[in-house]
PDB file of C-alpha atoms in Angstrom:
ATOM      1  CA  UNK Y  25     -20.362  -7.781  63.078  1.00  0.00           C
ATOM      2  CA  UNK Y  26     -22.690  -5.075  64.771  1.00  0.00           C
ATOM      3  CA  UNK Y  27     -23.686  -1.648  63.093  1.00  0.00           C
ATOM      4  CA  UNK Y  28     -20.936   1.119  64.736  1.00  0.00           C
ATOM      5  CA  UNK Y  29     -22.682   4.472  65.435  1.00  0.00           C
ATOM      6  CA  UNK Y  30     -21.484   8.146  64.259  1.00  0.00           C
ATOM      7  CA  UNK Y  31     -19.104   8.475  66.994  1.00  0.00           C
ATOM      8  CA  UNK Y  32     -17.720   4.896  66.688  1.00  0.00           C
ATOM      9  CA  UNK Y  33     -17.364   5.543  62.729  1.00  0.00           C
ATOM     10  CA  UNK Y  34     -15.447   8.429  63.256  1.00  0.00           C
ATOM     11  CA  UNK Y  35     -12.982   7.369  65.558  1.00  0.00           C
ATOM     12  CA  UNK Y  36     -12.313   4.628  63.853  1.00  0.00           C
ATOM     13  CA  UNK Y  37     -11.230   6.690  60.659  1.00  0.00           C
ATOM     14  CA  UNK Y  38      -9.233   8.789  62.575  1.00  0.00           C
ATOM     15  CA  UNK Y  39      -6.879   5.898  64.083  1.00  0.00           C
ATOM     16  CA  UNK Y  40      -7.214   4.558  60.415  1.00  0.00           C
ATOM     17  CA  UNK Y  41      -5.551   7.637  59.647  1.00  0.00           C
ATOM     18  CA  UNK Y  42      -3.157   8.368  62.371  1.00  0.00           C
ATOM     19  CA  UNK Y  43      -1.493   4.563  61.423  1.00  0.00           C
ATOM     20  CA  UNK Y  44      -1.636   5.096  58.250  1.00  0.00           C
ATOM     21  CA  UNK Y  45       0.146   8.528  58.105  1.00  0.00           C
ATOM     22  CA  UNK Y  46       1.872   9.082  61.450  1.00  0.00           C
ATOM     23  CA  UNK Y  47       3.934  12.100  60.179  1.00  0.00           C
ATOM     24  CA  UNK Y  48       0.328  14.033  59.870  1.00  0.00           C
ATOM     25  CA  UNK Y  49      -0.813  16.456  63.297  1.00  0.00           C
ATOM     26  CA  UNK Y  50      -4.018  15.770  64.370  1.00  0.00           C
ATOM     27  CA  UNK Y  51      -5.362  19.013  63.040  1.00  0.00           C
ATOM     28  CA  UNK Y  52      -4.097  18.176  59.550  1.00  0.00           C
ATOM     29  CA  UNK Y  53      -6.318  15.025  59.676  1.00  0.00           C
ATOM     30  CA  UNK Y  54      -9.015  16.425  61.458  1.00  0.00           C
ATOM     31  CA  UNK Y  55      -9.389  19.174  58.406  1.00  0.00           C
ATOM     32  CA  UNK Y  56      -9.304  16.648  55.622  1.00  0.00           C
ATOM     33  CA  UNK Y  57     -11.548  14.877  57.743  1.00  0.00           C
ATOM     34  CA  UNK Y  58     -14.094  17.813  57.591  1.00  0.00           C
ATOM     35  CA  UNK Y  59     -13.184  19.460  54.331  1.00  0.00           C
ATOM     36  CA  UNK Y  60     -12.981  17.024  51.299  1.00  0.00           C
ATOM     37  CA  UNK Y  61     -13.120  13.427  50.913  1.00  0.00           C
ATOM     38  CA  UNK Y  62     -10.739  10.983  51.378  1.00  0.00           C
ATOM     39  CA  UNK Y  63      -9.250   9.312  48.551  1.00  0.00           C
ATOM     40  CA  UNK Y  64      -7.146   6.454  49.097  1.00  0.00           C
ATOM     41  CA  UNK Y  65      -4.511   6.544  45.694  1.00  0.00           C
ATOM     42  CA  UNK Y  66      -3.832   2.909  44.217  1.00  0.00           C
ATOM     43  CA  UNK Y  67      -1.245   2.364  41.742  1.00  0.00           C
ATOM     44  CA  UNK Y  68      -2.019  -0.479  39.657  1.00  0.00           C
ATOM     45  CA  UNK Y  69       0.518  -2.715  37.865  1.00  0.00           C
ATOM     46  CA  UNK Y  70       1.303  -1.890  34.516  1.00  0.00           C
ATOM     47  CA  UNK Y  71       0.844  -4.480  32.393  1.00  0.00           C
ATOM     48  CA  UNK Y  72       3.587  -5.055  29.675  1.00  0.00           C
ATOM     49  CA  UNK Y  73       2.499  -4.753  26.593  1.00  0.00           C
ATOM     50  CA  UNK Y  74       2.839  -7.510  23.975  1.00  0.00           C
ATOM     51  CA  UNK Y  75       4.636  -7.702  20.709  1.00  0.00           C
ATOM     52  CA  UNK Y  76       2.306  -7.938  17.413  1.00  0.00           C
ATOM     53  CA  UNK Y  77       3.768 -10.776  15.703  1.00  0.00           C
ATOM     54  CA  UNK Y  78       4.466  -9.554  12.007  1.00  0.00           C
ATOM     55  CA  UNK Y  79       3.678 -11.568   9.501  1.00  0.00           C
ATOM     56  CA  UNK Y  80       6.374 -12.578   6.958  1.00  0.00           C
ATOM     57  CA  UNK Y  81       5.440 -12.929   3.590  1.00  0.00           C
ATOM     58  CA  UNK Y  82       7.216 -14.409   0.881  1.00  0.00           C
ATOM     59  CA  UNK Y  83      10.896 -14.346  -0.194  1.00  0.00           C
ATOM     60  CA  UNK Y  84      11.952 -13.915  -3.443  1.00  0.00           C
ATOM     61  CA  UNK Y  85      13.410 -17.316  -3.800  1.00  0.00           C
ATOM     62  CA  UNK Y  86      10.255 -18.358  -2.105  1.00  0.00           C
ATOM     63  CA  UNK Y  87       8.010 -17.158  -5.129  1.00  0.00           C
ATOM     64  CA  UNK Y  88      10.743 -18.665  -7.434  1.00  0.00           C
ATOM     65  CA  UNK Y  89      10.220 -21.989  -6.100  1.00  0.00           C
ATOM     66  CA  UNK Y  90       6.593 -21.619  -5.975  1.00  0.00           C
ATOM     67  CA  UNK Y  91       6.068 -20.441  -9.286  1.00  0.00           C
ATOM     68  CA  UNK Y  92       3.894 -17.984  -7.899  1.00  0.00           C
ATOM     69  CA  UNK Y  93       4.454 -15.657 -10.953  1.00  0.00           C
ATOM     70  CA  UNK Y  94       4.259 -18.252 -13.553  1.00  0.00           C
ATOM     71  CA  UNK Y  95       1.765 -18.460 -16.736  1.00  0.00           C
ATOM     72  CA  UNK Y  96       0.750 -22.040 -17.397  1.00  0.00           C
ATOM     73  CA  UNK Y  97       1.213 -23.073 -20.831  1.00  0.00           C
ATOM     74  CA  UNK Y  98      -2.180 -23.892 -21.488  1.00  0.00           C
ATOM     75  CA  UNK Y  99      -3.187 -20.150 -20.506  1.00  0.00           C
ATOM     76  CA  UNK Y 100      -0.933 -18.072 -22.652  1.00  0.00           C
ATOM     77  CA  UNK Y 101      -3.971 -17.312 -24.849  1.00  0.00           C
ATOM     78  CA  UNK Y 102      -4.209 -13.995 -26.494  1.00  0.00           C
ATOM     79  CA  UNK Y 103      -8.176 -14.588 -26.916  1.00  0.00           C
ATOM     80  CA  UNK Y 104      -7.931 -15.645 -23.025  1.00  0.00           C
ATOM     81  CA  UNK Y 105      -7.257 -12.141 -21.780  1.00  0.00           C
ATOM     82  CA  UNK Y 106      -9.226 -10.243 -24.523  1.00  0.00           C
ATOM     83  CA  UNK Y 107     -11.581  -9.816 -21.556  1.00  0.00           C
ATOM     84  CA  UNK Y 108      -9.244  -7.762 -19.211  1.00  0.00           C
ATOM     85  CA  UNK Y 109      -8.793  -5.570 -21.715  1.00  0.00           C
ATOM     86  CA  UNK Y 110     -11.811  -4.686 -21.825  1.00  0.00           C
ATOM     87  CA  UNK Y 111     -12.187  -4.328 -18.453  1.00  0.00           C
ATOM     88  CA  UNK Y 112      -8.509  -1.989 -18.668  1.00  0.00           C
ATOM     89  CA  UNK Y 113     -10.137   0.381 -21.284  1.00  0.00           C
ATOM     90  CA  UNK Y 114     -12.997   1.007 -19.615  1.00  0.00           C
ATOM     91  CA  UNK Y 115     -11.119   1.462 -16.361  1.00  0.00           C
ATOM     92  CA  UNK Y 116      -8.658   4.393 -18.052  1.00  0.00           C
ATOM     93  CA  UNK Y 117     -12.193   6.100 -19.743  1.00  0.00           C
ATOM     94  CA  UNK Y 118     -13.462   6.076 -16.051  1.00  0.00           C
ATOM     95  CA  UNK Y 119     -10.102   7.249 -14.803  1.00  0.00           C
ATOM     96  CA  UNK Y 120      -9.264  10.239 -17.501  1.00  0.00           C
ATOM     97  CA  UNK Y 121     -13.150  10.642 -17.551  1.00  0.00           C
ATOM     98  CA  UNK Y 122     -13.747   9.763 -20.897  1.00  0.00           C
ATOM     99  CA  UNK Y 123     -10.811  10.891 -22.581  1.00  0.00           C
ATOM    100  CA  UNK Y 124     -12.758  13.868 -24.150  1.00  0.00           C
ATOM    101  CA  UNK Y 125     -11.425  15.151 -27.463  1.00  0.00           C
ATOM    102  CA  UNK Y 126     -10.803  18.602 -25.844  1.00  0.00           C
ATOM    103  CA  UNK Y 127      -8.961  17.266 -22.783  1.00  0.00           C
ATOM    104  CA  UNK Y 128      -5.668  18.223 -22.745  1.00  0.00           C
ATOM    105  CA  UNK Y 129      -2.977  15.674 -23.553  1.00  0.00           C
ATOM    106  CA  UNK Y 130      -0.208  16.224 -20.669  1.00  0.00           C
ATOM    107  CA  UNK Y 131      -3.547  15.555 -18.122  1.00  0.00           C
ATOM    108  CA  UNK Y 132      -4.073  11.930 -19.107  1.00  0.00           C
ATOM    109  CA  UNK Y 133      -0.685  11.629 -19.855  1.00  0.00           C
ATOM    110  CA  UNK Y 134      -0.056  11.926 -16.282  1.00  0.00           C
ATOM    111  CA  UNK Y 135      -2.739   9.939 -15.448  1.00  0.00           C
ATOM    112  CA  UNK Y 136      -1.587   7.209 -17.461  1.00  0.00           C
ATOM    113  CA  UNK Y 137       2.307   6.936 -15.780  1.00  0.00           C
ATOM    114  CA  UNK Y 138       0.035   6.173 -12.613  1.00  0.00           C
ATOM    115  CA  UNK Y 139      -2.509   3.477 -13.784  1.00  0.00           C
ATOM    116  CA  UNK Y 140      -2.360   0.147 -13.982  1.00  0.00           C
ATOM    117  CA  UNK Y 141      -1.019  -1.288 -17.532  1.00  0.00           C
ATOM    118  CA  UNK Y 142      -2.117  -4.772 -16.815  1.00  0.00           C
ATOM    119  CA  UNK Y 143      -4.633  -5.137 -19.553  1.00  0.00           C
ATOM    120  CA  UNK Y 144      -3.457  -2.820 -21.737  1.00  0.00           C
ATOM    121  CA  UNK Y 145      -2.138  -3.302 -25.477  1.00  0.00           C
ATOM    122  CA  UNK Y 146       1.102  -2.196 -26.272  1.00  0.00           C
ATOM    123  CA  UNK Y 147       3.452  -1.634 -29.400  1.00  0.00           C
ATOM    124  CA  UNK Y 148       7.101  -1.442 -28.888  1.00  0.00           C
ATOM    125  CA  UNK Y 149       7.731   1.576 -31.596  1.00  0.00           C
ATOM    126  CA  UNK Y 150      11.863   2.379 -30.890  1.00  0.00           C
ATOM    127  CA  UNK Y 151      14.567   0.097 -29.303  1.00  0.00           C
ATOM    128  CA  UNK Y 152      18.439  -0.528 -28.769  1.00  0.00           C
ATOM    129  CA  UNK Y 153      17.322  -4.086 -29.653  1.00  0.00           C
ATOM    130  CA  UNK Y 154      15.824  -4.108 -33.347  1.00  0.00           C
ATOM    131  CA  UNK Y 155      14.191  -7.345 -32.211  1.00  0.00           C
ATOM    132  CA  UNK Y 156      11.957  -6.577 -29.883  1.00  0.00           C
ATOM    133  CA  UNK Y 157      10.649  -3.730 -32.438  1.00  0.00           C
ATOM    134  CA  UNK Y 158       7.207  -4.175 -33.597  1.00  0.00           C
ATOM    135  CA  UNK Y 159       5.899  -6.794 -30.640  1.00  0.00           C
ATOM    136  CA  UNK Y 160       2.413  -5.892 -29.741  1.00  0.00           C
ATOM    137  CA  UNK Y 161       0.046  -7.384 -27.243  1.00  0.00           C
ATOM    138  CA  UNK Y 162      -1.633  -7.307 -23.928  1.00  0.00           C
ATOM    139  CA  UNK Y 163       0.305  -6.783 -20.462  1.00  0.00           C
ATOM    140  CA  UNK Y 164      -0.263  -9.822 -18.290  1.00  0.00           C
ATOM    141  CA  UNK Y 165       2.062  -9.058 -16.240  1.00  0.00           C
ATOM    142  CA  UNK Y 166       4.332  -5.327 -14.505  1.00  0.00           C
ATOM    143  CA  UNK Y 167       7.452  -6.388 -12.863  1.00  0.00           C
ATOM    144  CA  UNK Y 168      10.266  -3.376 -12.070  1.00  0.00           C
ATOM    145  CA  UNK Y 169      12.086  -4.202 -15.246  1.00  0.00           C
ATOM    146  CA  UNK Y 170      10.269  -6.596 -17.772  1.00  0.00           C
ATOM    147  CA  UNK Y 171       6.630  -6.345 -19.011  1.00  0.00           C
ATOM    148  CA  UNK Y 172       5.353  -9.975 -19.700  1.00  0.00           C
ATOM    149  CA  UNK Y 173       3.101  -9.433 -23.334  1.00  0.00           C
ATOM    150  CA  UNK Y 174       1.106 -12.058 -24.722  1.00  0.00           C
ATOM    151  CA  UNK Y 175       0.727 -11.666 -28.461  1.00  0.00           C
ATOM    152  CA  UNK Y 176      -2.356 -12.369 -31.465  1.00  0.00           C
ATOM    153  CA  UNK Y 177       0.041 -15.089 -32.278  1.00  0.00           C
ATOM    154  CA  UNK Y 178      -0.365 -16.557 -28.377  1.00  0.00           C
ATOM    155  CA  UNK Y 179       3.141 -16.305 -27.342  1.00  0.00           C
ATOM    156  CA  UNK Y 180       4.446 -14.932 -24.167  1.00  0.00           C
ATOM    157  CA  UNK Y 181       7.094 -12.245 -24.867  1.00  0.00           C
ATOM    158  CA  UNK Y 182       9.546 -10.783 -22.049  1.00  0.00           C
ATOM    159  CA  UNK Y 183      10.440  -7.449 -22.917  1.00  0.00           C
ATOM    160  CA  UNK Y 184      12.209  -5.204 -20.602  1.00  0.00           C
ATOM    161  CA  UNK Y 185      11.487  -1.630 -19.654  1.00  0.00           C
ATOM    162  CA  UNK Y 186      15.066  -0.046 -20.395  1.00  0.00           C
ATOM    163  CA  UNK Y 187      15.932   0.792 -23.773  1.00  0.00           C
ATOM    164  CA  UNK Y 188      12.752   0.369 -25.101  1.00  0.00           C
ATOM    165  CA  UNK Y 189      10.205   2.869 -26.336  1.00  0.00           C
ATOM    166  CA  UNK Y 190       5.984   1.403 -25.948  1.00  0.00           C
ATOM    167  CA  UNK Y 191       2.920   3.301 -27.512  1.00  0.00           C
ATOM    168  CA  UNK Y 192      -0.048   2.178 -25.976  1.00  0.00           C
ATOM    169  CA  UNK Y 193      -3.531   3.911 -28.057  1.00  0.00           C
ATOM    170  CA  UNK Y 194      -7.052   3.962 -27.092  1.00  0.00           C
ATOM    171  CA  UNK Y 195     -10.366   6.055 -28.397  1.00  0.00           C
ATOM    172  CA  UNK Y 196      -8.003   7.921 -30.843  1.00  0.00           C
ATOM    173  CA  UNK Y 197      -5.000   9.138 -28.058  1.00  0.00           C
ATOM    174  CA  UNK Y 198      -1.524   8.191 -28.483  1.00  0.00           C
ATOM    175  CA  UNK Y 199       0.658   7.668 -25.515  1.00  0.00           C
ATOM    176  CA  UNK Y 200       4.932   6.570 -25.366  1.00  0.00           C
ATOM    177  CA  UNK Y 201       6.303   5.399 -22.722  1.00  0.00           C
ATOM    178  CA  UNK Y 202      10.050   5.357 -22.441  1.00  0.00           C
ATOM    179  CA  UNK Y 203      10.455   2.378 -20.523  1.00  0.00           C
ATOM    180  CA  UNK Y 204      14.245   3.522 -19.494  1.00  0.00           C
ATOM    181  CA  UNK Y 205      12.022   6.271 -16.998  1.00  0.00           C
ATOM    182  CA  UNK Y 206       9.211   3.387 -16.098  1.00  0.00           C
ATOM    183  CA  UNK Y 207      11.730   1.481 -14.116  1.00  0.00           C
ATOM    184  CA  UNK Y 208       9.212   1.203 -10.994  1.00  0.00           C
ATOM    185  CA  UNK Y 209       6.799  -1.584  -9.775  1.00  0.00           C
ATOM    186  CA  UNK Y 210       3.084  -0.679 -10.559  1.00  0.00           C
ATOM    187  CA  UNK Y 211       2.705   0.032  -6.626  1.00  0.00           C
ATOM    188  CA  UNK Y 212       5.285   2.389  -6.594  1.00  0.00           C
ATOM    189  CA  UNK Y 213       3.932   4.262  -9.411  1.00  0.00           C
ATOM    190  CA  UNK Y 214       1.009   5.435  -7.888  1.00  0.00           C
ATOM    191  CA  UNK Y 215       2.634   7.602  -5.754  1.00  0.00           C
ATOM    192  CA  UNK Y 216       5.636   8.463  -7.504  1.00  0.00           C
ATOM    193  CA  UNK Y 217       5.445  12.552  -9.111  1.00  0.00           C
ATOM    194  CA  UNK Y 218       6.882  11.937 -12.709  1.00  0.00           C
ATOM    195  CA  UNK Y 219       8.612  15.611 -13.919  1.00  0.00           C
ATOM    196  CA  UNK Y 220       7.510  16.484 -17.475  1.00  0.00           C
ATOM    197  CA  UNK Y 221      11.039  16.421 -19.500  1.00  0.00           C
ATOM    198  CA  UNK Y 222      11.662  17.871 -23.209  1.00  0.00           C
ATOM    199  CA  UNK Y 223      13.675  15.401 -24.701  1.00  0.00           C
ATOM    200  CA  UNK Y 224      14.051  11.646 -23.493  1.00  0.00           C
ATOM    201  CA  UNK Y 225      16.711   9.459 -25.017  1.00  0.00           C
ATOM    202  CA  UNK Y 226      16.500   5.457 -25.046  1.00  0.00           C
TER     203      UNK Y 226
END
């Protein structure tokens, strides 16, 4: 290949041009030619996009078989999960900060429909069910409908949300829940606005 010179350059462009849009007049191409650059478009292939994969979790009948949600029972030790709560009470002083004796009650009540319960010790005080009255111990574990309590006496109780009345105390402040209107997961409760009602029956 040999070096073309101005004139050689130029005319090449201009047949370039007069192939490559014969519907143009010479003038037309001679003023893009000496007005503005040339700018040859390219349309590139769009690549199709790919499908994220979603990840399946878990059916229910899945975590049933598993046992995924079962308490060995060689674990269902009151003196076991002393320790979380512990870690629960300090957790709801950090959360209502530090449950002050002049905070005001309906505050940390709402507060407290939000938290997390696992951890906590609860009474049940009222219920359709007179057995269930008077079982006290620590949340292991929040489903929709049931608490799972283990009590002093290191038994694993089942008691579910509806119909029942809980009081749950700590540094002095008394707090019911009426399980009937606590018919949520723990996830859900966290963003769930709870209206403030004047009387609640079981």
């Amino acid at each position: 290949l040999q070096p073309q010179g101005s004139e050689e350059a130029k005319t090449f462009v201009h047949g370039f041009l007069k192939r490559s849009m014969p519907k143009m007049k010479d003038e037309d191409i001679q003023d893009m030619l000496t007005r503005k650059a040339v700018v040859l478009e390219h349309y590139p292939k769009k690549k199709a996009k790919q499908k994220r994969k979603k990840t399946k979790g878990f059916t229910a009948r899945q975590r049933r078989e598993l046992r995924l949600f079962e308490i060995e029972p060689e674990q269902q030790r009151y003196a076991l999960f002393l320790p979380l709560h512990e870690l629960w009470k300090q957790y709801i002083r950090d959360l209502c900060h530090g449950l002050r004796p002049d905070a005001q009650p309906h505050v940390i009540q709402g507060k407290l429909l939000k938290a997390d319960l696992h951890g906590a010790i609860v009474t049940v005080t009222k219920s359709k069910c007179p057995s269930y009255v008077g079982i006290t111990g620590i949340i292991l574990q929040e489903f929709k409908h049931i608490f799972k309590i283990i009590t002093k006496e290191d038994k694993l109780k089942v008691v579910p949300k509806l119909n029942n009345v809980f009081s749950l105390e700590l540094d002095g402040f008394i707090s019911y829940i009426y399980g009937s209107k606590f018919l949520l997961r723990a996830s859900e409760r966290s963003a769930k606005k709870f209206k403030l009602k004047g009387t609640i029956d079981l």
